[in-house]
């Protein structure tokens, strides 16, 4: 990897929970499937189980204690860590805190999120529970850029997940996570390789990178 490609796809991953998506991304980098590097794994609380998964993988971790410090001070620490680490991408993987308008203005276009529904259906918390309760036959997963509104930014990729009759929460969670674990790294790869082109709200995927390819060969 040359210097510029490693810089271009250096990502900070933010988590709040078990970090299974973070672990898959880290493992896909290790296997060479996803170009780039992880600058650090950040969490809003020390108890996030994914921090241990990150440490086991030899990744730098950092806690920004939102509940103790309040959002503004914790976010200031996060911004400082992002600037100091030179992270180009901010990858949300189950991060449960809402980023401020100021944060989004500073890093806009470089923040990516994964949400466990086919947006704009079921935004917000417990999207899987919302989908089950509603009785949909198909739900899914969305990877999108983050803007000022929650679960609202331009969509990069979606994948449908069927909800057969009799599906319980546990089995739907399993299917959703399996879809997430495959879709997130593939979408980030396309994004890092510059394959997405902006057409208004639509992000169009090009087979060939429209600008010079700066990732790994
Ligand atoms: C995922 O379902 C993701 O879509 C949502 O939070 C969950 C995080 O799961 N934003 P994990 O911590 O990656 O296992």
PDB file of C-alpha atoms and ligand atoms in Angstrom:
ATOM      1  CA  UNK A   1       0.000   0.000   0.000  1.00  0.00           C
ATOM      2  CA  UNK A   2       1.412   3.388  -0.836  1.00  0.00           C
ATOM      3  CA  UNK A   3       1.112   6.339   1.506  1.00  0.00           C
ATOM      4  CA  UNK A   4      -1.696   8.087  -0.310  1.00  0.00           C
ATOM      5  CA  UNK A   5      -3.936   5.036  -0.616  1.00  0.00           C
ATOM      6  CA  UNK A   6      -3.515   4.161   3.039  1.00  0.00           C
ATOM      7  CA  UNK A   7      -4.376   7.753   3.958  1.00  0.00           C
ATOM      8  CA  UNK A   8      -7.389   7.880   1.681  1.00  0.00           C
ATOM      9  CA  UNK A   9      -9.082   4.901   3.210  1.00  0.00           C
ATOM     10  CA  UNK A  10      -8.124   5.319   6.834  1.00  0.00           C
ATOM     11  CA  UNK A  11     -11.309   4.877   8.833  1.00  0.00           C
ATOM     12  CA  UNK A  12     -12.371   5.417  12.388  1.00  0.00           C
ATOM     13  CA  UNK A  13     -15.109   2.960  13.346  1.00  0.00           C
ATOM     14  CA  UNK A  14     -17.589   4.012  16.021  1.00  0.00           C
ATOM     15  CA  UNK A  15     -19.540   1.434  18.012  1.00  0.00           C
ATOM     16  CA  UNK A  16     -21.753   1.168  21.080  1.00  0.00           C
ATOM     17  CA  UNK A  17     -22.421  -2.553  21.289  1.00  0.00           C
ATOM     18  CA  UNK A  18     -20.964  -5.920  20.401  1.00  0.00           C
ATOM     19  CA  UNK A  19     -19.205  -4.660  17.302  1.00  0.00           C
ATOM     20  CA  UNK A  20     -19.858  -7.569  14.972  1.00  0.00           C
ATOM     21  CA  UNK A  21     -19.871  -5.259  11.937  1.00  0.00           C
ATOM     22  CA  UNK A  22     -16.631  -3.641  13.096  1.00  0.00           C
ATOM     23  CA  UNK A  23     -15.051  -7.091  13.527  1.00  0.00           C
ATOM     24  CA  UNK A  24     -16.042  -8.126   9.999  1.00  0.00           C
ATOM     25  CA  UNK A  25     -14.601  -4.909   8.543  1.00  0.00           C
ATOM     26  CA  UNK A  26     -11.352  -5.429  10.452  1.00  0.00           C
ATOM     27  CA  UNK A  27     -11.150  -9.032   9.252  1.00  0.00           C
ATOM     28  CA  UNK A  28     -11.842  -8.027   5.638  1.00  0.00           C
ATOM     29  CA  UNK A  29      -8.988  -5.530   5.831  1.00  0.00           C
ATOM     30  CA  UNK A  30      -6.708  -8.232   7.223  1.00  0.00           C
ATOM     31  CA  UNK A  31      -7.683 -10.621   4.430  1.00  0.00           C
ATOM     32  CA  UNK A  32      -7.034  -7.919   1.834  1.00  0.00           C
ATOM     33  CA  UNK A  33     -10.645  -7.756   0.598  1.00  0.00           C
ATOM     34  CA  UNK A  34     -11.199  -4.218   1.868  1.00  0.00           C
ATOM     35  CA  UNK A  35      -8.457  -1.717   1.044  1.00  0.00           C
ATOM     36  CA  UNK A  36      -7.419   0.644   3.794  1.00  0.00           C
ATOM     37  CA  UNK A  37      -6.766   0.741   7.491  1.00  0.00           C
ATOM     38  CA  UNK A  38      -8.548   1.392  10.776  1.00  0.00           C
ATOM     39  CA  UNK A  39      -7.174   4.412  12.633  1.00  0.00           C
ATOM     40  CA  UNK A  40      -9.079   3.563  15.823  1.00  0.00           C
ATOM     41  CA  UNK A  41     -12.265   2.013  17.125  1.00  0.00           C
ATOM     42  CA  UNK A  42     -14.218   4.483  19.234  1.00  0.00           C
ATOM     43  CA  UNK A  43     -17.103   3.845  21.604  1.00  0.00           C
ATOM     44  CA  UNK A  44     -19.370   6.032  23.675  1.00  0.00           C
ATOM     45  CA  UNK A  45     -18.976   3.747  26.669  1.00  0.00           C
ATOM     46  CA  UNK A  46     -16.294   1.502  28.114  1.00  0.00           C
ATOM     47  CA  UNK A  47     -18.797  -1.350  28.402  1.00  0.00           C
ATOM     48  CA  UNK A  48     -19.218  -1.711  24.630  1.00  0.00           C
ATOM     49  CA  UNK A  49     -18.321  -5.371  24.127  1.00  0.00           C
ATOM     50  CA  UNK A  50     -16.875  -4.601  20.707  1.00  0.00           C
ATOM     51  CA  UNK A  51     -13.949  -2.769  22.315  1.00  0.00           C
ATOM     52  CA  UNK A  52     -12.544  -6.101  23.442  1.00  0.00           C
ATOM     53  CA  UNK A  53     -13.050  -7.557  19.958  1.00  0.00           C
ATOM     54  CA  UNK A  54     -11.093  -4.589  18.609  1.00  0.00           C
ATOM     55  CA  UNK A  55      -8.267  -4.994  21.137  1.00  0.00           C
ATOM     56  CA  UNK A  56      -8.003  -8.707  20.344  1.00  0.00           C
ATOM     57  CA  UNK A  57      -7.449  -7.681  16.723  1.00  0.00           C
ATOM     58  CA  UNK A  58      -4.676  -5.311  17.768  1.00  0.00           C
ATOM     59  CA  UNK A  59      -6.673  -2.173  16.963  1.00  0.00           C
ATOM     60  CA  UNK A  60      -6.350   1.100  18.836  1.00  0.00           C
ATOM     61  CA  UNK A  61      -9.440   1.875  20.905  1.00  0.00           C
ATOM     62  CA  UNK A  62     -10.735   5.024  22.483  1.00  0.00           C
ATOM     63  CA  UNK A  63     -13.728   5.772  24.698  1.00  0.00           C
ATOM     64  CA  UNK A  64     -15.638   9.036  24.488  1.00  0.00           C
ATOM     65  CA  UNK A  65     -17.806   8.922  27.610  1.00  0.00           C
ATOM     66  CA  UNK A  66     -20.959  10.637  26.385  1.00  0.00           C
ATOM     67  CA  UNK A  67     -23.027   9.850  29.462  1.00  0.00           C
ATOM     68  CA  UNK A  68     -20.428  11.234  31.885  1.00  0.00           C
ATOM     69  CA  UNK A  69     -19.278  14.252  29.863  1.00  0.00           C
ATOM     70  CA  UNK A  70     -22.417  15.153  27.923  1.00  0.00           C
ATOM     71  CA  UNK A  71     -22.580  15.222  24.144  1.00  0.00           C
ATOM     72  CA  UNK A  72     -20.707  18.429  23.459  1.00  0.00           C
ATOM     73  CA  UNK A  73     -17.598  17.599  25.471  1.00  0.00           C
ATOM     74  CA  UNK A  74     -17.524  13.951  24.398  1.00  0.00           C
ATOM     75  CA  UNK A  75     -17.948  14.960  20.772  1.00  0.00           C
ATOM     76  CA  UNK A  76     -15.130  17.502  21.109  1.00  0.00           C
ATOM     77  CA  UNK A  77     -12.861  14.672  22.231  1.00  0.00           C
ATOM     78  CA  UNK A  78     -14.053  12.589  19.305  1.00  0.00           C
ATOM     79  CA  UNK A  79     -13.362  15.400  16.831  1.00  0.00           C
ATOM     80  CA  UNK A  80      -9.891  15.857  18.271  1.00  0.00           C
ATOM     81  CA  UNK A  81      -9.177  12.131  17.944  1.00  0.00           C
ATOM     82  CA  UNK A  82     -10.424  12.111  14.358  1.00  0.00           C
ATOM     83  CA  UNK A  83      -8.267  15.092  13.395  1.00  0.00           C
ATOM     84  CA  UNK A  84      -5.180  13.799  15.205  1.00  0.00           C
ATOM     85  CA  UNK A  85      -5.506  10.357  13.625  1.00  0.00           C
ATOM     86  CA  UNK A  86      -6.000  11.804  10.141  1.00  0.00           C
ATOM     87  CA  UNK A  87      -9.035   9.567   9.623  1.00  0.00           C
ATOM     88  CA  UNK A  88     -10.592  10.116   6.221  1.00  0.00           C
ATOM     89  CA  UNK A  89     -13.736   8.098   6.837  1.00  0.00           C
ATOM     90  CA  UNK A  90     -15.984   7.790   9.860  1.00  0.00           C
ATOM     91  CA  UNK A  91     -17.754   4.457   9.804  1.00  0.00           C
ATOM     92  CA  UNK A  92     -20.688   4.065  12.167  1.00  0.00           C
ATOM     93  CA  UNK A  93     -21.290   0.460  13.151  1.00  0.00           C
ATOM     94  CA  UNK A  94     -24.001   0.430  15.770  1.00  0.00           C
ATOM     95  CA  UNK A  95     -23.030   3.807  17.285  1.00  0.00           C
ATOM     96  CA  UNK A  96     -26.050   4.833  19.344  1.00  0.00           C
ATOM     97  CA  UNK A  97     -25.309   8.537  19.831  1.00  0.00           C
ATOM     98  CA  UNK A  98     -26.642  11.184  17.470  1.00  0.00           C
ATOM     99  CA  UNK A  99     -23.930  13.289  15.871  1.00  0.00           C
ATOM    100  CA  UNK A 100     -24.453  17.048  16.157  1.00  0.00           C
ATOM    101  CA  UNK A 101     -25.107  19.350  13.194  1.00  0.00           C
ATOM    102  CA  UNK A 102     -21.678  20.862  13.827  1.00  0.00           C
ATOM    103  CA  UNK A 103     -20.055  17.416  13.591  1.00  0.00           C
ATOM    104  CA  UNK A 104     -21.898  16.572  10.383  1.00  0.00           C
ATOM    105  CA  UNK A 105     -20.939  19.941   8.880  1.00  0.00           C
ATOM    106  CA  UNK A 106     -17.279  19.295   9.715  1.00  0.00           C
ATOM    107  CA  UNK A 107     -17.115  15.725   8.374  1.00  0.00           C
ATOM    108  CA  UNK A 108     -20.083  15.706   5.972  1.00  0.00           C
ATOM    109  CA  UNK A 109     -19.810  13.307   3.035  1.00  0.00           C
ATOM    110  CA  UNK A 110     -17.277  11.202   4.910  1.00  0.00           C
ATOM    111  CA  UNK A 111     -19.565   9.614   7.493  1.00  0.00           C
ATOM    112  CA  UNK A 112     -21.173   6.274   6.646  1.00  0.00           C
ATOM    113  CA  UNK A 113     -23.818   4.360   8.594  1.00  0.00           C
ATOM    114  CA  UNK A 114     -25.468   0.962   8.403  1.00  0.00           C
ATOM    115  CA  UNK A 115     -29.094   0.632   9.410  1.00  0.00           C
ATOM    116  CA  UNK A 116     -31.030  -2.632   9.821  1.00  0.00           C
ATOM    117  CA  UNK A 117     -34.031  -1.814   7.613  1.00  0.00           C
ATOM    118  CA  UNK A 118     -34.804  -0.726   4.078  1.00  0.00           C
ATOM    119  CA  UNK A 119     -34.822   3.039   4.671  1.00  0.00           C
ATOM    120  CA  UNK A 120     -36.881   5.160   4.675  1.00  0.00           C
ATOM    121  CA  UNK A 121     -38.905   2.429   6.409  1.00  0.00           C
ATOM    122  CA  UNK A 122     -38.285   2.019  10.121  1.00  0.00           C
ATOM    123  CA  UNK A 123     -35.695   4.677  10.970  1.00  0.00           C
ATOM    124  CA  UNK A 124     -34.521   5.170  14.550  1.00  0.00           C
ATOM    125  CA  UNK A 125     -34.072   2.607  17.283  1.00  0.00           C
ATOM    126  CA  UNK A 126     -35.078  -1.060  17.081  1.00  0.00           C
ATOM    127  CA  UNK A 127     -35.680  -1.159  13.336  1.00  0.00           C
ATOM    128  CA  UNK A 128     -35.823  -4.968  13.422  1.00  0.00           C
ATOM    129  CA  UNK A 129     -38.525  -4.931  16.117  1.00  0.00           C
ATOM    130  CA  UNK A 130     -40.410  -2.217  14.250  1.00  0.00           C
ATOM    131  CA  UNK A 131     -40.398  -4.297  11.040  1.00  0.00           C
ATOM    132  CA  UNK A 132     -41.601  -7.443  12.839  1.00  0.00           C
ATOM    133  CA  UNK A 133     -44.342  -5.568  14.647  1.00  0.00           C
ATOM    134  CA  UNK A 134     -45.502  -3.950  11.413  1.00  0.00           C
ATOM    135  CA  UNK A 135     -45.726  -7.353   9.749  1.00  0.00           C
ATOM    136  CA  UNK A 136     -43.670  -6.623   6.628  1.00  0.00           C
ATOM    137  CA  UNK A 137     -42.852  -9.547   4.318  1.00  0.00           C
ATOM    138  CA  UNK A 138     -39.523  -8.037   3.307  1.00  0.00           C
ATOM    139  CA  UNK A 139     -37.150  -5.893   5.291  1.00  0.00           C
ATOM    140  CA  UNK A 140     -33.409  -5.464   4.872  1.00  0.00           C
ATOM    141  CA  UNK A 141     -30.303  -3.403   5.366  1.00  0.00           C
ATOM    142  CA  UNK A 142     -29.252   0.070   4.203  1.00  0.00           C
ATOM    143  CA  UNK A 143     -25.780   1.595   3.970  1.00  0.00           C
ATOM    144  CA  UNK A 144     -25.972   5.364   3.654  1.00  0.00           C
ATOM    145  CA  UNK A 145     -24.061   8.588   4.040  1.00  0.00           C
ATOM    146  CA  UNK A 146     -24.923  10.547   7.154  1.00  0.00           C
ATOM    147  CA  UNK A 147     -26.550  13.946   6.986  1.00  0.00           C
ATOM    148  CA  UNK A 148     -28.178  16.135   9.629  1.00  0.00           C
ATOM    149  CA  UNK A 149     -31.321  14.035   9.950  1.00  0.00           C
ATOM    150  CA  UNK A 150     -31.283  10.625  11.620  1.00  0.00           C
ATOM    151  CA  UNK A 151     -31.126   7.673   9.168  1.00  0.00           C
ATOM    152  CA  UNK A 152     -31.789  10.007   6.262  1.00  0.00           C
ATOM    153  CA  UNK A 153     -28.643  10.658   4.172  1.00  0.00           C
ATOM    154  CA  UNK A 154     -28.084   9.507   0.562  1.00  0.00           C
ATOM    155  CA  UNK A 155     -28.325   5.747   0.126  1.00  0.00           C
ATOM    156  CA  UNK A 156     -25.253   3.878  -1.107  1.00  0.00           C
ATOM    157  CA  UNK A 157     -26.555   0.306  -1.037  1.00  0.00           C
ATOM    158  CA  UNK A 158     -29.481  -1.761   0.174  1.00  0.00           C
ATOM    159  CA  UNK A 159     -30.147  -5.453   0.477  1.00  0.00           C
ATOM    160  CA  UNK A 160     -33.530  -7.086   1.005  1.00  0.00           C
ATOM    161  CA  UNK A 161     -34.099  -9.723   3.675  1.00  0.00           C
ATOM    162  CA  UNK A 162     -37.314 -11.776   3.486  1.00  0.00           C
ATOM    163  CA  UNK A 163     -39.458 -12.195   6.593  1.00  0.00           C
ATOM    164  CA  UNK A 164     -41.187 -15.565   6.152  1.00  0.00           C
ATOM    165  CA  UNK A 165     -44.319 -16.236   8.194  1.00  0.00           C
ATOM    166  CA  UNK A 166     -43.434 -17.436  11.663  1.00  0.00           C
ATOM    167  CA  UNK A 167     -40.080 -15.605  11.752  1.00  0.00           C
ATOM    168  CA  UNK A 168     -39.138 -14.701  15.300  1.00  0.00           C
ATOM    169  CA  UNK A 169     -36.916 -11.888  16.407  1.00  0.00           C
ATOM    170  CA  UNK A 170     -33.863 -14.046  16.897  1.00  0.00           C
ATOM    171  CA  UNK A 171     -33.952 -15.542  13.417  1.00  0.00           C
ATOM    172  CA  UNK A 172     -34.651 -12.170  11.785  1.00  0.00           C
ATOM    173  CA  UNK A 173     -31.739 -10.617  13.668  1.00  0.00           C
ATOM    174  CA  UNK A 174     -29.534 -13.424  12.409  1.00  0.00           C
ATOM    175  CA  UNK A 175     -30.590 -12.889   8.788  1.00  0.00           C
ATOM    176  CA  UNK A 176     -30.190  -9.099   9.068  1.00  0.00           C
ATOM    177  CA  UNK A 177     -26.727  -9.399  10.562  1.00  0.00           C
ATOM    178  CA  UNK A 178     -25.653 -11.867   7.882  1.00  0.00           C
ATOM    179  CA  UNK A 179     -26.780  -9.349   5.232  1.00  0.00           C
ATOM    180  CA  UNK A 180     -25.001  -6.503   7.032  1.00  0.00           C
ATOM    181  CA  UNK A 181     -21.772  -8.430   7.355  1.00  0.00           C
ATOM    182  CA  UNK A 182     -21.650  -9.014   3.619  1.00  0.00           C
ATOM    183  CA  UNK A 183     -22.999  -5.672   2.407  1.00  0.00           C
ATOM    184  CA  UNK A 184     -21.007  -3.228   4.559  1.00  0.00           C
ATOM    185  CA  UNK A 185     -17.479  -4.105   3.489  1.00  0.00           C
ATOM    186  CA  UNK A 186     -18.475  -4.406  -0.173  1.00  0.00           C
ATOM    187  CA  UNK A 187     -20.120  -0.972  -0.105  1.00  0.00           C
ATOM    188  CA  UNK A 188     -17.179   0.620   1.695  1.00  0.00           C
ATOM    189  CA  UNK A 189     -14.831  -0.905  -0.861  1.00  0.00           C
ATOM    190  CA  UNK A 190     -16.812   0.703  -3.692  1.00  0.00           C
ATOM    191  CA  UNK A 191     -16.895   3.984  -1.794  1.00  0.00           C
ATOM    192  CA  UNK A 192     -13.189   4.026  -1.024  1.00  0.00           C
ATOM    193  CA  UNK A 193     -12.402   3.191  -4.632  1.00  0.00           C
ATOM    194  CA  UNK A 194     -14.355   6.229  -5.792  1.00  0.00           C
ATOM    195  CA  UNK A 195     -17.043   4.278  -7.637  1.00  0.00           C
ATOM    196  CA  UNK A 196     -19.984   6.331  -6.395  1.00  0.00           C
ATOM    197  CA  UNK A 197     -21.070   9.321  -8.435  1.00  0.00           C
ATOM    198  CA  UNK A 198     -23.464  11.948  -7.099  1.00  0.00           C
ATOM    199  CA  UNK A 199     -26.715  12.600  -8.977  1.00  0.00           C
ATOM    200  CA  UNK A 200     -28.773  14.776  -6.639  1.00  0.00           C
ATOM    201  CA  UNK A 201     -29.776  12.538  -3.754  1.00  0.00           C
ATOM    202  CA  UNK A 202     -28.918   9.436  -5.741  1.00  0.00           C
ATOM    203  CA  UNK A 203     -25.497   7.865  -5.434  1.00  0.00           C
ATOM    204  CA  UNK A 204     -24.873   5.926  -8.619  1.00  0.00           C
ATOM    205  CA  UNK A 205     -22.438   3.024  -8.638  1.00  0.00           C
ATOM    206  CA  UNK A 206     -20.057   2.838 -11.589  1.00  0.00           C
ATOM    207  CA  UNK A 207     -18.336  -0.366 -12.599  1.00  0.00           C
ATOM    208  CA  UNK A 208     -15.168   1.560 -13.338  1.00  0.00           C
ATOM    209  CA  UNK A 209     -13.939   4.140 -10.884  1.00  0.00           C
ATOM    210  CA  UNK A 210     -14.709   7.497 -12.580  1.00  0.00           C
ATOM    211  CA  UNK A 211     -11.658   9.107 -11.019  1.00  0.00           C
ATOM    212  CA  UNK A 212      -8.175   7.588 -10.836  1.00  0.00           C
ATOM    213  CA  UNK A 213      -8.189   4.466  -8.728  1.00  0.00           C
ATOM    214  CA  UNK A 214      -6.354   5.181  -5.498  1.00  0.00           C
ATOM    215  CA  UNK A 215      -6.977   2.008  -3.552  1.00  0.00           C
ATOM    216  CA  UNK A 216      -4.922  -1.163  -3.423  1.00  0.00           C
ATOM    217  CA  UNK A 217      -4.123  -2.979  -6.647  1.00  0.00           C
TER     218      UNK A 217
HETATM  219  C1  LIG B   1     -26.457  -3.334  13.475  1.00  0.00           C
HETATM  220  O1  LIG B   1     -27.649  -4.036  13.304  1.00  0.00           O
HETATM  221  C2  LIG B   1     -26.486  -2.038  12.732  1.00  0.00           C
HETATM  222  O2  LIG B   1     -27.271  -2.063  11.599  1.00  0.00           O
HETATM  223  C3  LIG B   1     -27.107  -1.102  13.742  1.00  0.00           C
HETATM  224  O3  LIG B   1     -26.584  -1.508  14.963  1.00  0.00           O
HETATM  225  C4  LIG B   1     -26.278  -2.901  14.934  1.00  0.00           C
HETATM  226  C5  LIG B   1     -24.872  -3.060  15.409  1.00  0.00           C
HETATM  227  O4  LIG B   1     -24.535  -4.396  15.556  1.00  0.00           O
HETATM  228  N1  LIG B   1     -26.827   0.272  13.402  1.00  0.00           N
HETATM  229  P1  LIG B   1     -23.035  -4.824  15.875  1.00  0.00           P
HETATM  230  O5  LIG B   1     -22.618  -4.048  17.128  1.00  0.00           O
HETATM  231  O6  LIG B   1     -22.203  -4.463  14.686  1.00  0.00           O
HETATM  232  O7  LIG B   1     -23.084  -6.292  16.127  1.00  0.00           O
END
